[in-house]
Amino acid sequence: ANKAGVKAKILHDTHHRHQNMNEKNEVITSILAYSFCSGSLVLINKLILHELPYPSLVITLQLWAAIFFIYSLHYCCGIIDIDAIKWNAVIPYSLYTIAFSLGVLCNMKSLSLSNVETIIVFRALAPLLVSVLDVAFLGR
């Protein structure tokens, strides 16, 4: 009976270790995938802005393409569900939407005026700035 208990504990510990490794692998894969997508998006946008030097037009076309893609997945393929617009939620989220749009516009404008490396460095430094402002204004 004691051998069976030890064997069960070893199996449990092994399973737990494999589960932790899978979670670590998932985190690492997510970080690498995000980094690849983010870096390639900056590079692609820089190439697009080189050919079409109108950041606001490029953003508008990209956002319309995203809307078209989402609605196509909903209506043509039935893959995703789209909730109806709740107008009582539009007003509170409009400030966020405006801030997001301005952030994207500033990013595209800075991308059109500088090189990709500069944008990547400033993106990497943004969390550092946020942490300093967090301490300064929120006392955390």
CSV table of C-alpha atoms in Angstrom, one decimal, residues 20-102:
chain,number,residue,atom,x,y,z
A,20,ASN,CA,3.9,24.0,-15.1
A,21,MET,CA,6.2,23.4,-18.1
A,22,ASN,CA,3.2,23.6,-20.5
A,23,GLU,CA,2.1,26.9,-18.8
A,24,LYS,CA,5.6,28.3,-19.1
A,25,ASN,CA,5.8,27.2,-22.8
A,26,GLU,CA,2.4,28.8,-23.4
A,27,VAL,CA,3.6,32.1,-21.8
A,28,ILE,CA,6.8,32.1,-23.8
A,29,THR,CA,5.0,31.2,-27.0
A,30,SER,CA,2.5,34.0,-26.4
A,31,ILE,CA,5.3,36.6,-25.7
A,32,LEU,CA,7.2,35.5,-28.9
A,33,ALA,CA,4.0,35.6,-31.0
A,34,TYR,CA,3.0,39.0,-29.7
A,35,SER,CA,6.5,40.3,-30.3
A,36,PHE,CA,6.6,38.9,-33.9
A,37,CYS,CA,3.1,40.3,-34.7
A,38,SER,CA,3.9,43.7,-33.2
A,39,GLY,CA,7.3,44.0,-34.9
A,40,SER,CA,6.0,42.9,-38.2
A,41,LEU,CA,3.0,45.2,-38.0
A,42,VAL,CA,5.3,48.2,-37.4
A,43,LEU,CA,7.5,47.1,-40.4
A,44,ILE,CA,4.5,46.5,-42.7
A,45,ASN,CA,3.0,49.9,-41.7
A,46,LYS,CA,6.3,51.6,-42.4
A,47,LEU,CA,6.4,50.0,-45.9
A,48,ILE,CA,2.8,51.0,-46.5
A,49,LEU,CA,3.5,54.6,-45.4
A,50,HIS,CA,6.5,54.7,-47.7
A,51,GLU,CA,4.2,54.1,-50.7
A,52,LEU,CA,1.1,55.9,-49.3
A,53,PRO,CA,2.3,58.8,-47.0
A,54,TYR,CA,-1.1,59.5,-45.5
A,55,PRO,CA,-1.2,58.0,-41.9
A,56,SER,CA,-4.9,58.8,-41.3
A,57,LEU,CA,-5.9,57.2,-44.6
A,58,VAL,CA,-3.9,54.1,-43.9
A,59,ILE,CA,-5.4,53.8,-40.4
A,60,THR,CA,-8.9,54.3,-41.8
A,61,LEU,CA,-8.4,51.6,-44.4
A,62,GLN,CA,-7.0,49.2,-41.8
A,63,LEU,CA,-9.9,49.8,-39.4
A,64,TRP,CA,-12.5,49.3,-42.2
A,65,ALA,CA,-10.7,46.1,-43.3
A,66,ALA,CA,-10.9,44.8,-39.7
A,67,ILE,CA,-14.6,45.6,-39.5
A,68,PHE,CA,-15.2,43.9,-42.9
A,69,PHE,CA,-13.2,40.9,-41.7
A,70,ILE,CA,-15.2,40.6,-38.5
A,71,TYR,CA,-18.5,40.9,-40.2
A,72,SER,CA,-17.5,38.5,-42.8
A,73,LEU,CA,-16.6,35.9,-40.2
A,74,HIS,CA,-20.1,36.5,-38.6
A,75,TYR,CA,-22.4,36.7,-41.6
A,76,CYS,CA,-20.6,34.5,-44.2
A,77,CYS,CA,-18.9,31.9,-42.1
A,78,GLY,CA,-20.9,32.0,-38.8
A,79,ILE,CA,-17.6,31.5,-36.9
A,80,ILE,CA,-18.1,34.3,-34.4
A,81,ASP,CA,-21.0,36.0,-32.8
A,82,ILE,CA,-21.4,39.8,-32.8
A,83,ASP,CA,-23.5,41.4,-30.1
A,84,ALA,CA,-25.9,44.2,-31.0
A,85,ILE,CA,-24.8,47.7,-30.3
A,86,LYS,CA,-26.1,48.8,-26.9
A,87,TRP,CA,-26.4,52.6,-27.2
A,88,ASN,CA,-26.1,53.1,-23.4
A,89,ALA,CA,-22.6,51.6,-23.7
A,90,VAL,CA,-21.6,53.7,-26.6
A,91,ILE,CA,-21.1,57.0,-24.7
A,92,PRO,CA,-18.8,55.5,-21.9
A,93,TYR,CA,-16.7,53.7,-24.5
A,94,SER,CA,-16.5,56.6,-26.9
A,95,LEU,CA,-13.8,58.3,-24.8
A,96,TYR,CA,-11.7,55.1,-24.9
A,97,THR,CA,-12.3,54.8,-28.6
A,98,ILE,CA,-11.2,58.4,-29.2
A,99,ALA,CA,-8.1,57.9,-27.1
A,100,PHE,CA,-7.3,54.6,-28.8
A,101,SER,CA,-7.7,56.2,-32.3
A,102,LEU,CA,-5.5,59.2,-31.3
